[in-house]
CSV table of C-alpha atoms and ligand atoms in Angstrom, one decimal:
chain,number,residue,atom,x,y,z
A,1,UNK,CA,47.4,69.0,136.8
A,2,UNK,CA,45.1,72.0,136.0
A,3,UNK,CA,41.4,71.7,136.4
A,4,UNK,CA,40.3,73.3,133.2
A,5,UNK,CA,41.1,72.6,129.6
A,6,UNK,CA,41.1,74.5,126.5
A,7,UNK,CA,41.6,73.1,122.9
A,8,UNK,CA,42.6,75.2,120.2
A,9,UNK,CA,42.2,75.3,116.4
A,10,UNK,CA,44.7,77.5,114.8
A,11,UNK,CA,44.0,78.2,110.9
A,12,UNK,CA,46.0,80.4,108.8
A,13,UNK,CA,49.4,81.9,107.8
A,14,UNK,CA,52.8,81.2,110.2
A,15,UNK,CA,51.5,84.8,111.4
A,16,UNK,CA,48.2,83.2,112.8
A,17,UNK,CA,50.3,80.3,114.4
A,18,UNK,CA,52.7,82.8,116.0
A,19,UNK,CA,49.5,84.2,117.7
A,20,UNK,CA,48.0,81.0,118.6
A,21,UNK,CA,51.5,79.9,120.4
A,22,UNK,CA,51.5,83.3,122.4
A,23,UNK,CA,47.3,82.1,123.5
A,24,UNK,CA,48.5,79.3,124.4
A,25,UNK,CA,51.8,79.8,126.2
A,26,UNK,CA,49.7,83.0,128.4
A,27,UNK,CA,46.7,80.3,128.9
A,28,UNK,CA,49.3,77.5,130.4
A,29,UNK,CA,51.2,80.1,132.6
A,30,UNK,CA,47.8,81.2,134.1
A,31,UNK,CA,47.5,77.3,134.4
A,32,UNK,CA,45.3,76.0,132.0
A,33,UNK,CA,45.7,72.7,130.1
A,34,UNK,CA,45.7,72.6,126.7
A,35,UNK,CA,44.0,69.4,125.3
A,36,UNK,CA,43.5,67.8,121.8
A,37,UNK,CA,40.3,66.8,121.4
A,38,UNK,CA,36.9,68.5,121.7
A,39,UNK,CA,35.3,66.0,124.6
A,40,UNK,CA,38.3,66.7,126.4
A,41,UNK,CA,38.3,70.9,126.1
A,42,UNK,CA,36.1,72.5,128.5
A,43,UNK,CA,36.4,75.5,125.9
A,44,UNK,CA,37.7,75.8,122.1
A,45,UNK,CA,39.4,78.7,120.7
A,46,UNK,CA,39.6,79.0,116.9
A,47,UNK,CA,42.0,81.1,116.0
A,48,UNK,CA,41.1,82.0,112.1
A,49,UNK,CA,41.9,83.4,108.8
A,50,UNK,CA,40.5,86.0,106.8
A,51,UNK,CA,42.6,86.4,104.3
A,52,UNK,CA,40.4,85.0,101.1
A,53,UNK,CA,37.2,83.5,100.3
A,54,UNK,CA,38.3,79.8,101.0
A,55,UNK,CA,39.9,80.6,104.2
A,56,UNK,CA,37.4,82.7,106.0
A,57,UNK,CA,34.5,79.5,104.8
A,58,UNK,CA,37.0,77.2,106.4
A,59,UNK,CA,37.0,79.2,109.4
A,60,UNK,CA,33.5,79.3,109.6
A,61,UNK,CA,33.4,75.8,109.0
A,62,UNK,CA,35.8,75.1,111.9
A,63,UNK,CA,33.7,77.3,114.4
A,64,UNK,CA,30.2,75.7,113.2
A,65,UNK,CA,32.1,71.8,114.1
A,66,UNK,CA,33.7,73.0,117.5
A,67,UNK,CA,30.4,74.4,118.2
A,68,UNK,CA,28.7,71.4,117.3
A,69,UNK,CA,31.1,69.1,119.0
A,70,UNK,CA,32.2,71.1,122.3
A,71,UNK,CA,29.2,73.9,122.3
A,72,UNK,CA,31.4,76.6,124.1
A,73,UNK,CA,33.8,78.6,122.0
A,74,UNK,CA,35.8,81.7,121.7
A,75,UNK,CA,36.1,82.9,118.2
A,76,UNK,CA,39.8,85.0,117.7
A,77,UNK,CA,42.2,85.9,114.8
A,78,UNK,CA,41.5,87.9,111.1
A,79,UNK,CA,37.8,86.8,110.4
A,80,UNK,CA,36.7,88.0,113.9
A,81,UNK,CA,37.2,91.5,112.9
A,82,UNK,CA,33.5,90.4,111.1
A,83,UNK,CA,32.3,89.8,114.9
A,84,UNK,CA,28.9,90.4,113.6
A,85,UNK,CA,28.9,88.2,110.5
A,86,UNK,CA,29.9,85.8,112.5
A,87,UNK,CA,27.5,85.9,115.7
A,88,UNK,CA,24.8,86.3,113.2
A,89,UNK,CA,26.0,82.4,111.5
A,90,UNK,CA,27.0,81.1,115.4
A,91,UNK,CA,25.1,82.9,117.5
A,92,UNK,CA,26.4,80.7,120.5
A,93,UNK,CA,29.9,81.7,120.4
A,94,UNK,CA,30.9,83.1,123.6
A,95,UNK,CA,33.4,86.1,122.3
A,96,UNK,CA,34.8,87.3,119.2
A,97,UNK,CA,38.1,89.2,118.5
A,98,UNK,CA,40.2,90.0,115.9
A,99,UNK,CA,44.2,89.4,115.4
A,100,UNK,CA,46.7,89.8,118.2
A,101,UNK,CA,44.0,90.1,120.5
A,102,UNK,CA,45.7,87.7,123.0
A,103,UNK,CA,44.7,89.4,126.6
A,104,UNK,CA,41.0,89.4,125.6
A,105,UNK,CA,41.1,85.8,124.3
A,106,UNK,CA,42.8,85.0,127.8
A,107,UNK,CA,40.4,87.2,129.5
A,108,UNK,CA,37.5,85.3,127.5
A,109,UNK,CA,39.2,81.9,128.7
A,110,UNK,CA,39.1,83.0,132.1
A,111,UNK,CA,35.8,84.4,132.1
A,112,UNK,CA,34.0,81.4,130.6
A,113,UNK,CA,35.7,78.6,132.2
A,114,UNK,CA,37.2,80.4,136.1
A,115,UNK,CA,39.6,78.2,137.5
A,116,UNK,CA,38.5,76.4,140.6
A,117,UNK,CA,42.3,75.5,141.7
A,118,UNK,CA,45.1,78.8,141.7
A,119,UNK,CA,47.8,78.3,139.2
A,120,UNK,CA,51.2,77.1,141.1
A,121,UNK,CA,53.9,78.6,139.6
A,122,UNK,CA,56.3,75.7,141.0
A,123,UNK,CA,54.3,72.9,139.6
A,124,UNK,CA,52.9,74.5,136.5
A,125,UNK,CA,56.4,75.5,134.5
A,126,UNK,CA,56.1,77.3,131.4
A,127,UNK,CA,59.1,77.0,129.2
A,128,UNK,CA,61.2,79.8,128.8
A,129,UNK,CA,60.5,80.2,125.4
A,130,UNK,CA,57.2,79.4,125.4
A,131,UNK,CA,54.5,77.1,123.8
A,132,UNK,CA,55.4,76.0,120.2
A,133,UNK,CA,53.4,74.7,117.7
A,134,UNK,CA,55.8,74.3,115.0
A,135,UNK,CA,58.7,71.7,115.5
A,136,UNK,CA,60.9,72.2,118.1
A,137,UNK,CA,63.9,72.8,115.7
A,138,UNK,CA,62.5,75.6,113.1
A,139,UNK,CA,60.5,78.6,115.1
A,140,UNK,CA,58.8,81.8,113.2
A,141,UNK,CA,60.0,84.8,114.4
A,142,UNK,CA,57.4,87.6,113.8
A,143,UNK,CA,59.0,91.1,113.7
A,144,UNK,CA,56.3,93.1,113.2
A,145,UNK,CA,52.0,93.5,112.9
A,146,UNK,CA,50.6,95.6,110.5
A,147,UNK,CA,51.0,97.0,106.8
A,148,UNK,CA,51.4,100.7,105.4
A,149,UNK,CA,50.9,99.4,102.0
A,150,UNK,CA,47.3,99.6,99.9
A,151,UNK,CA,47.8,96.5,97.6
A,152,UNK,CA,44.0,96.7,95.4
A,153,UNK,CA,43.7,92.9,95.8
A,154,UNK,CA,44.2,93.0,100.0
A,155,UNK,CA,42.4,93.5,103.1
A,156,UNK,CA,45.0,92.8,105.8
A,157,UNK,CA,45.8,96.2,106.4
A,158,UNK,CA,42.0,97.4,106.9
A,159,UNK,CA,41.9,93.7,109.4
A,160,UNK,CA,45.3,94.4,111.0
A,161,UNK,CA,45.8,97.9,110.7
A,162,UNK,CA,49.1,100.2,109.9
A,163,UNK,CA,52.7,98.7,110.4
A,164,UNK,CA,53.3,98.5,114.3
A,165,UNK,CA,57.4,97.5,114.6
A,166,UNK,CA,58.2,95.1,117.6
A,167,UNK,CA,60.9,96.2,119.8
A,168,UNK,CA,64.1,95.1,118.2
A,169,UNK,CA,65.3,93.8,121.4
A,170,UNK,CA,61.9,92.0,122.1
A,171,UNK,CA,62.6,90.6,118.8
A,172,UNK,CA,66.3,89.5,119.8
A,173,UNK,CA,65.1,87.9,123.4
A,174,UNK,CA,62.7,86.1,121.6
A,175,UNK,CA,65.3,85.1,119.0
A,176,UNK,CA,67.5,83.7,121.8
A,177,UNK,CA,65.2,82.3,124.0
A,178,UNK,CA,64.2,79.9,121.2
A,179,UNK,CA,67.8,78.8,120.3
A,180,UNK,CA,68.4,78.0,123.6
A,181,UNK,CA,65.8,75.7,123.8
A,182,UNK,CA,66.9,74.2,120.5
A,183,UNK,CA,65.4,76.0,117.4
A,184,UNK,CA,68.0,75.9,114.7
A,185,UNK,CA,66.4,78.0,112.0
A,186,UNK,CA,64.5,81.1,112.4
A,187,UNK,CA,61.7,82.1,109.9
A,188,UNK,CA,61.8,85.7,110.1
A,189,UNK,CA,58.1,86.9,109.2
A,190,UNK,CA,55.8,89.8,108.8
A,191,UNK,CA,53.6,91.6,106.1
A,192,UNK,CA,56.8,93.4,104.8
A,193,UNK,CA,60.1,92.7,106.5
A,194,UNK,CA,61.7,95.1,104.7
A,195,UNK,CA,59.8,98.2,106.0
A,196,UNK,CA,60.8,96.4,109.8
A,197,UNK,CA,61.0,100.2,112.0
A,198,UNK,CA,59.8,102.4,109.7
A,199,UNK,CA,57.2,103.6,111.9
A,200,UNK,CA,59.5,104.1,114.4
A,201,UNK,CA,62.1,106.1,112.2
A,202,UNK,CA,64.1,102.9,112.8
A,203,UNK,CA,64.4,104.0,116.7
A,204,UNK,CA,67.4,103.1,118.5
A,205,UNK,CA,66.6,100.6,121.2
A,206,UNK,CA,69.1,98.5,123.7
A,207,UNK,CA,69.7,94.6,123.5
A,208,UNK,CA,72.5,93.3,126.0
A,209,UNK,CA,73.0,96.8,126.8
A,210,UNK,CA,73.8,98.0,123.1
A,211,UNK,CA,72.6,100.1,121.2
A,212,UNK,CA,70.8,98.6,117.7
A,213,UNK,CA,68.5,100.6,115.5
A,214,UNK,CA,65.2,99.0,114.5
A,215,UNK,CA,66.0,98.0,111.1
A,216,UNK,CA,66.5,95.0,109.0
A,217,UNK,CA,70.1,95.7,108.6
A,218,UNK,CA,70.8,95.5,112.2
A,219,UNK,CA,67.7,92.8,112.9
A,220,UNK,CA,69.7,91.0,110.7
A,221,UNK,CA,73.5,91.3,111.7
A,222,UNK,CA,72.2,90.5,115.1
A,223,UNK,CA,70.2,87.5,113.9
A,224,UNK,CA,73.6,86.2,112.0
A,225,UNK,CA,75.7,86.1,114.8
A,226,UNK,CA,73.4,83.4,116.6
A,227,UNK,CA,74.5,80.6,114.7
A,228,UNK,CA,71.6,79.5,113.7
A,229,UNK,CA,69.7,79.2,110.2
A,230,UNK,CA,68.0,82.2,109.4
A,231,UNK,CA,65.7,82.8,106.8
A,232,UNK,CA,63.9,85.9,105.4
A,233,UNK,CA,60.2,86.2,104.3
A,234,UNK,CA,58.2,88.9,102.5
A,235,UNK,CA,60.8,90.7,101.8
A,236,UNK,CA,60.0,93.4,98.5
A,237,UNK,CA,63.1,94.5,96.4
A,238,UNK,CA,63.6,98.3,98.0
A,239,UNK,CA,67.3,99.1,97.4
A,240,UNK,CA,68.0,98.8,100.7
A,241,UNK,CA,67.4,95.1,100.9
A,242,UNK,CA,70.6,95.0,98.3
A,243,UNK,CA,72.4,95.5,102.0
A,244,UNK,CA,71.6,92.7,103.5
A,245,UNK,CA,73.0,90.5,100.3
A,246,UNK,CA,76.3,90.5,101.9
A,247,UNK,CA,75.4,89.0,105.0
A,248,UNK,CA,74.3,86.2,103.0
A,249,UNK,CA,77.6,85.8,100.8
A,250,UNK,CA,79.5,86.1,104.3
A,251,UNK,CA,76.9,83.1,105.4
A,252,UNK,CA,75.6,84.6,108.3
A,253,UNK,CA,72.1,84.6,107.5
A,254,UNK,CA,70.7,82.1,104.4
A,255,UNK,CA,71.2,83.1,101.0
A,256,UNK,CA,67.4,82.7,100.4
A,257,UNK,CA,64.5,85.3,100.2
A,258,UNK,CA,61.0,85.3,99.8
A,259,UNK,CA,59.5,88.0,97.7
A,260,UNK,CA,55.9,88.1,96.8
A,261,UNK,CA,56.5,90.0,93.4
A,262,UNK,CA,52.9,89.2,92.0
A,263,UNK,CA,53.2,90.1,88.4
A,264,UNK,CA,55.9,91.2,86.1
A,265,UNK,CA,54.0,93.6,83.9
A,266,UNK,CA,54.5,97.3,85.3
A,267,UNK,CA,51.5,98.4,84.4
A,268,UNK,CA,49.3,95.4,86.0
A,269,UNK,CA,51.6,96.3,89.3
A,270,UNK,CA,50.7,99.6,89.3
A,271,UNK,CA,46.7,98.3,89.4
A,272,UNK,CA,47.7,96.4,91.8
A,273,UNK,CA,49.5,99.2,94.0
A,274,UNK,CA,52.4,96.8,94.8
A,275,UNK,CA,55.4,98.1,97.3
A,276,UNK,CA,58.3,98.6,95.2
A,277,UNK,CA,56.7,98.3,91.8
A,278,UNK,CA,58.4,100.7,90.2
A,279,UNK,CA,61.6,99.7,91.0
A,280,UNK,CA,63.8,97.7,88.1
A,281,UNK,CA,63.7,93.9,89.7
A,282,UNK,CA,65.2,92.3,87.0
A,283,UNK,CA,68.1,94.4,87.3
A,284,UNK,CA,68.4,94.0,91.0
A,285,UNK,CA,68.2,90.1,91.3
A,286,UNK,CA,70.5,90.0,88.3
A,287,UNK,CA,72.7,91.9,91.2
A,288,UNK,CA,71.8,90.2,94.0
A,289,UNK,CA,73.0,87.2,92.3
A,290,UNK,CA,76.4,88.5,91.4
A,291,UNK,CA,77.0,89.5,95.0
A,292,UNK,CA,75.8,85.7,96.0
A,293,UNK,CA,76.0,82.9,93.3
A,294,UNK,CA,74.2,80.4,95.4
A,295,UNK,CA,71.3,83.0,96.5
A,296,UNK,CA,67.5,80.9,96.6
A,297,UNK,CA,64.7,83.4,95.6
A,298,UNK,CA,60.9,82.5,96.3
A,299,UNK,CA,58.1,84.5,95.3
A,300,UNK,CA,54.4,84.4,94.2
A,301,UNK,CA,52.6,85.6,91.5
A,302,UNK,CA,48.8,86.1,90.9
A,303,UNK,CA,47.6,85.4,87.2
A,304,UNK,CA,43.9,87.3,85.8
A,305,UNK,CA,44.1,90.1,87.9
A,306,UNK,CA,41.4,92.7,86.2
A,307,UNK,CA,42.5,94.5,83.7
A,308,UNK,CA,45.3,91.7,82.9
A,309,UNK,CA,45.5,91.2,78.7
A,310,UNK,CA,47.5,89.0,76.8
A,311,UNK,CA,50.1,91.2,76.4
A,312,UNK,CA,50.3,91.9,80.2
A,313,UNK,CA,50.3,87.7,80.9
A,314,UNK,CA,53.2,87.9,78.1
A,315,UNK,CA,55.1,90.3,80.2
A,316,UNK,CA,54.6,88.0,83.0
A,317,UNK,CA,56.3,85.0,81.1
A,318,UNK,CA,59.1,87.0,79.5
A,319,UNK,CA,60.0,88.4,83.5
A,320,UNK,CA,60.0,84.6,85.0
A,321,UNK,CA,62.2,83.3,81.8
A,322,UNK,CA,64.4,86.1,82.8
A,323,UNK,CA,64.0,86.3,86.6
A,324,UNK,CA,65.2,82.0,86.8
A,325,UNK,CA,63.8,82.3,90.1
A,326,UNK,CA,63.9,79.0,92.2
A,327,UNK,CA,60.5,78.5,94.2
A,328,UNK,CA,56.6,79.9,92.2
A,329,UNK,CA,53.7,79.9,93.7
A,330,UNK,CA,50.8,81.2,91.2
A,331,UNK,CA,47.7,81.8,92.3
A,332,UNK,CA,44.2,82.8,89.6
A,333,UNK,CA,43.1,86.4,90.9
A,334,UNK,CA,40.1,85.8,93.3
A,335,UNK,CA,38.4,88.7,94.6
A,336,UNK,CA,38.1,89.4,98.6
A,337,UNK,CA,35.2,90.8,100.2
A,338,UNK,CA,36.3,94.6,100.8
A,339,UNK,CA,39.4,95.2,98.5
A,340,UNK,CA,39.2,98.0,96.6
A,341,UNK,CA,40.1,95.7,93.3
A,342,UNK,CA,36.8,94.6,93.3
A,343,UNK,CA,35.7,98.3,91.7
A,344,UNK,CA,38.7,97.7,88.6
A,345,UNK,CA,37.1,97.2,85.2
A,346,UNK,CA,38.5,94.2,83.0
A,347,UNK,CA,37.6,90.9,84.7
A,348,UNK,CA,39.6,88.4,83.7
A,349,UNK,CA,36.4,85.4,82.9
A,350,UNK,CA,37.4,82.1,85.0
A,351,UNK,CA,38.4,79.8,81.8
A,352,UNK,CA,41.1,82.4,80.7
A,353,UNK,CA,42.2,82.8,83.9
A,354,UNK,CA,42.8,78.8,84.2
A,355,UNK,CA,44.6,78.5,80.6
A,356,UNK,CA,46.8,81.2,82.1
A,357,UNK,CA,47.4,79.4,85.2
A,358,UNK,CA,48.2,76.3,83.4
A,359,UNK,CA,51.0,78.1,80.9
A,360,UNK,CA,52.4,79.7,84.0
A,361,UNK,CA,52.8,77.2,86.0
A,362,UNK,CA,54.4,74.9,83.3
A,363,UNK,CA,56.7,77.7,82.3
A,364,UNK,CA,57.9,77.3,85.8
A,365,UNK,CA,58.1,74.0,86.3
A,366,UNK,CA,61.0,73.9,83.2
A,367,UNK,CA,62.9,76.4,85.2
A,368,UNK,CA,62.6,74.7,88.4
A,369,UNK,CA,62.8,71.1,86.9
A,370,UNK,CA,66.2,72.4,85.5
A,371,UNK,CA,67.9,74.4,88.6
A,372,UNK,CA,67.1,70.9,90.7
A,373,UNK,CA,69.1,69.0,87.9
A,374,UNK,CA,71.3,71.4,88.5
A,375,UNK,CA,72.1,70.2,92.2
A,376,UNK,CA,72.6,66.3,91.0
A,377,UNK,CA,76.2,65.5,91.8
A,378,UNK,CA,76.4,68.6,94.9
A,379,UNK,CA,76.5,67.8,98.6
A,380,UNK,CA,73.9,70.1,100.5
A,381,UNK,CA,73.7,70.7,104.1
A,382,UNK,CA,70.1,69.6,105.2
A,383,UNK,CA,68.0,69.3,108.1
A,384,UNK,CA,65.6,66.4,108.8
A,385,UNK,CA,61.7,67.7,109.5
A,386,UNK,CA,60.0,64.5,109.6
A,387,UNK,CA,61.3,59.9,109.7
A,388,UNK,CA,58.8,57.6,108.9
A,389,UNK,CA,59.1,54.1,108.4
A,390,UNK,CA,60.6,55.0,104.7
A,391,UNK,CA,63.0,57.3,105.7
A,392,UNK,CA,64.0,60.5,106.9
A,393,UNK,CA,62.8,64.0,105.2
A,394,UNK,CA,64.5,66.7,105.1
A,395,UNK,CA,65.1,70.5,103.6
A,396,UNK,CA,68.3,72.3,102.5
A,397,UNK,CA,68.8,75.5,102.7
A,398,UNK,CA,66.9,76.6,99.5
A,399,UNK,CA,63.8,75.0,101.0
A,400,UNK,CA,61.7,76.9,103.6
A,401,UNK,CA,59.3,74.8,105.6
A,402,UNK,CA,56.1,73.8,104.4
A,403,UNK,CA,56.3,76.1,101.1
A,404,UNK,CA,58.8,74.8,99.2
A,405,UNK,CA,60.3,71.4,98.2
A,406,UNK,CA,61.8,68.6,100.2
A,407,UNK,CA,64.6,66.5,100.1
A,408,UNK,CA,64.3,62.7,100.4
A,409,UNK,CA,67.1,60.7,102.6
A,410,UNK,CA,65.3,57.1,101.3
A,411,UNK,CA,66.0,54.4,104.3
A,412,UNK,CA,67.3,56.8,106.7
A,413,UNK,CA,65.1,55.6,109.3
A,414,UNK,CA,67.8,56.2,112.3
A,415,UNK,CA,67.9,60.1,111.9
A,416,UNK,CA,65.9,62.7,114.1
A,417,UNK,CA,64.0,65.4,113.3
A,418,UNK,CA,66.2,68.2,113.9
A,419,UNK,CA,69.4,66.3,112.7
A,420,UNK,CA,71.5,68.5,109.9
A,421,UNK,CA,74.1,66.3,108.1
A,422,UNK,CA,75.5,66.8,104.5
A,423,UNK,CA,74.1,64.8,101.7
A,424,UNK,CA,74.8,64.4,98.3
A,425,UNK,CA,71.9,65.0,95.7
A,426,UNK,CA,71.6,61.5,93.1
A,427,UNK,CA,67.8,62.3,91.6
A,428,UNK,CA,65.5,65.7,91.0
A,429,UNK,CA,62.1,66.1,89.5
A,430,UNK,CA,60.2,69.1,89.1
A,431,UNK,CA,60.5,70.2,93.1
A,432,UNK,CA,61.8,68.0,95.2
A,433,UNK,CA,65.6,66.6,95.6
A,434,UNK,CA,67.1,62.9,96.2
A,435,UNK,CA,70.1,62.3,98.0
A,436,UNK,CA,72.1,60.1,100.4
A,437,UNK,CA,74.4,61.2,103.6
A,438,UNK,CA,77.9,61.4,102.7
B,501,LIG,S1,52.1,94.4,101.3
B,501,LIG,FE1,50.2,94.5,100.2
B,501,LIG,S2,49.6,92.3,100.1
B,501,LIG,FE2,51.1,92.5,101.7
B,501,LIG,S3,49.9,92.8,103.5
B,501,LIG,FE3,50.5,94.8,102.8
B,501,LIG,S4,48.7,95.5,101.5
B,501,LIG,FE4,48.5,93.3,101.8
């Protein structure tokens, strides 16, 4: 046992968690414990978000109650790039840094609580695929930090700076370490997968002793052949993406892709300085779709971004009638401290912003409502996150984790998380499927 605990709090995107697993995992080989509660911790670590309003108060929130409750913390992740904002709310926090600052929030750890006892490295086993905070069988694979993008409405490239590609053969350990020990889906993630190696002129580097550029192409061949689930987020529609279609007709990596298209109206995604915005979409999904039928597409969409008219919203309806996309998420325009969106003229006022919220998001209910009815009858492959005493839950392939919608195995109370087993769909509303194991 170590002699010094630290809890953590870990707010934020999958990115954040990726993070807070690599704190953690560096924290237990140096041979720290990590503990759940605050009376326990001899030091907290709240690792937070910046990303909007709402997220950076909850942050604050959560560093005010760990200081409250534990009194010695290390502040980390997006909102401590505002070290100052935030030692002049909490001016007891011990250190502040911002994202992917692991060796200083290590350094921190070690420098506030020492440890009295040296780490044994017989006794004290880290995994070999480190610490994970998401269930054992899904694991998020981040592939790169960083964005060369200027989108109006965002700060993460001012918080996290310019694209920075991971090795691609880092990327592939990692990718196999975790299906060794038992992840069978990885989340591929990022701030735009589809630029992965740009920055490095998509160098080639070496995994197993070959040679594989640093590209999505090849990140995702090489992902395919591991027999696992793989799934794609933030992915924008460059033509190059329309590659990587095949490997998901061929069923080597899921046919599903997240792309946070934001609007439909060019000239509202031109104000918004959107990657790919001037590319034809419609046309490529319309594509995509021909190359694989059973293809899953996810995106989000913001609604009263300034400048935004009726006509603009209109364009916006029009696109998502014609897109059919599977999985929305809408979100009403909010501005963030520091975006240069803030300076655009046409605010949208809050109560037209909420009436167009409310037609958007029923527009895309029918469509999803009517895709799920689609699936009545169909036996889906599905993996089970989570059994209660109701039954098991579970996801097929169209459902990412935590974003999008579930499948219910009523009375399947035997099954493990983990388990994938075919079932047949009997019942659909709006998001979520019913079925039975066949
Ligand atoms: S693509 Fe745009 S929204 Fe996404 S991180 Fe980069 S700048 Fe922000």
């Amino acid at each position: 046992m170590s002699d010094k605990k630290v809890g953590l709090i870990s707010l934020g995107c999958p990115k954040a968690l990726v993070d807070s697993e690599r704190i953690i995992t560096q924290l237990k080989i140096d041979g720290y414990d990590i503990v759940p509660t605050y009376d326990d911790a001899d030091i907290v670590v709240v690792n937070t978000c910046g990303f909007i309003d709402e997220a950076k108060q909850e942050s604050l929130d959560a560093i005010g109650e760990a200081i409250a409750e534990n009194g010695k913390v290390i502040v980390t992740g997006c909102k401590g790039n505002e070290a100052e904002k935030i030692k002049d709310l909490h001016p007891n926090v011990l250190s502040v840094t911002g994202a992917h600052a692991y060796e200083e929030v290590v350094g921190a750890v070690h420098q506030f609580v020492p440890q009295e006892k040296k780490h044994d490295p017989f006794t004290d086993l880290v995994p070999d695929q480190g610490i994970k905070l998401t269930p054992r069988h899904y694991s998020y694979l981040k592939i790169s930090e960083g964005c060369n993008h200027r989108c109006s409405f965002c700060i993460i490239p001012s918080l996290r700076g310019d694209l920075v590609s991971r090795p691609i053969g880092d990327v592939l350990d990692e990718a196999e370490r975790l299906v060794r020990a038992g992840t069978n889906e990885l989340l591929v993630i990022s701030q735009d997968t589809s630029a992965y190696g740009v920055d490095t002129k998509y160098r080639t580097g070496f995994w197993q002793g070959r040679p594989v550029k640093t590209r999505m192409q090849e990140l995702c061949e090489e992902l395919g052949n591991m027999g696992v689930w793989v799934r794609l987020h933030y992915v924008y529609p460059y033509p190059h993406v329309d590659n990587i279609i095949p490997l998901m007709a061929e069923g080597k990596i899921l046919p599903y892709l997240d792309i946070p298209l934001q609007h439909g109206s060019p000239k509202v995604l031109k104000a918004m300085k959107r990657p790919a915005a001037t590319e034809n979409t419609l046309e490529r999904i319309k594509r995509w779709r021909e190359t694989c039928p059973d293809l899953t597409l996810r995106s989000t969409f913001i609604v009263g971004f300034p400048g935004e008219t009726e006509q603009d919203f209109e364009e916006l309806l029009s696109f998502i009638d014609e897109a059919q996309l599977d999985r929305v998420g809408c979100f009403k325009y909010s501005p963030v401290e520091g975006a240069t969106a803030n300076e655009l003229p046409g605010s949208v006022p809050d109560e037209v912003k909420q009436e167009r919220f409310e037609r958007f998001m029923e527009a895309q209910q029918k469509i999803s409502t009517a895709k799920l009815k689609a699936k009545i009858g169909k036996t889906l492959e599905v993996v089970v996150d989570e059994v209660d005493e109701e039954g098991a839950i579970a996801r097929s392939q169209a459902d990412a984790p935590e974003i999008d919608g579930l499948v219910y195995l009523n009375g399947e109370t035997e099954l493990q998380p983990g388990d994938v087993l075919n079932a047949k769909v009997f019942q659909s509303d709006e998001y979520d499927l019913w079925a039975e194991p066949v």
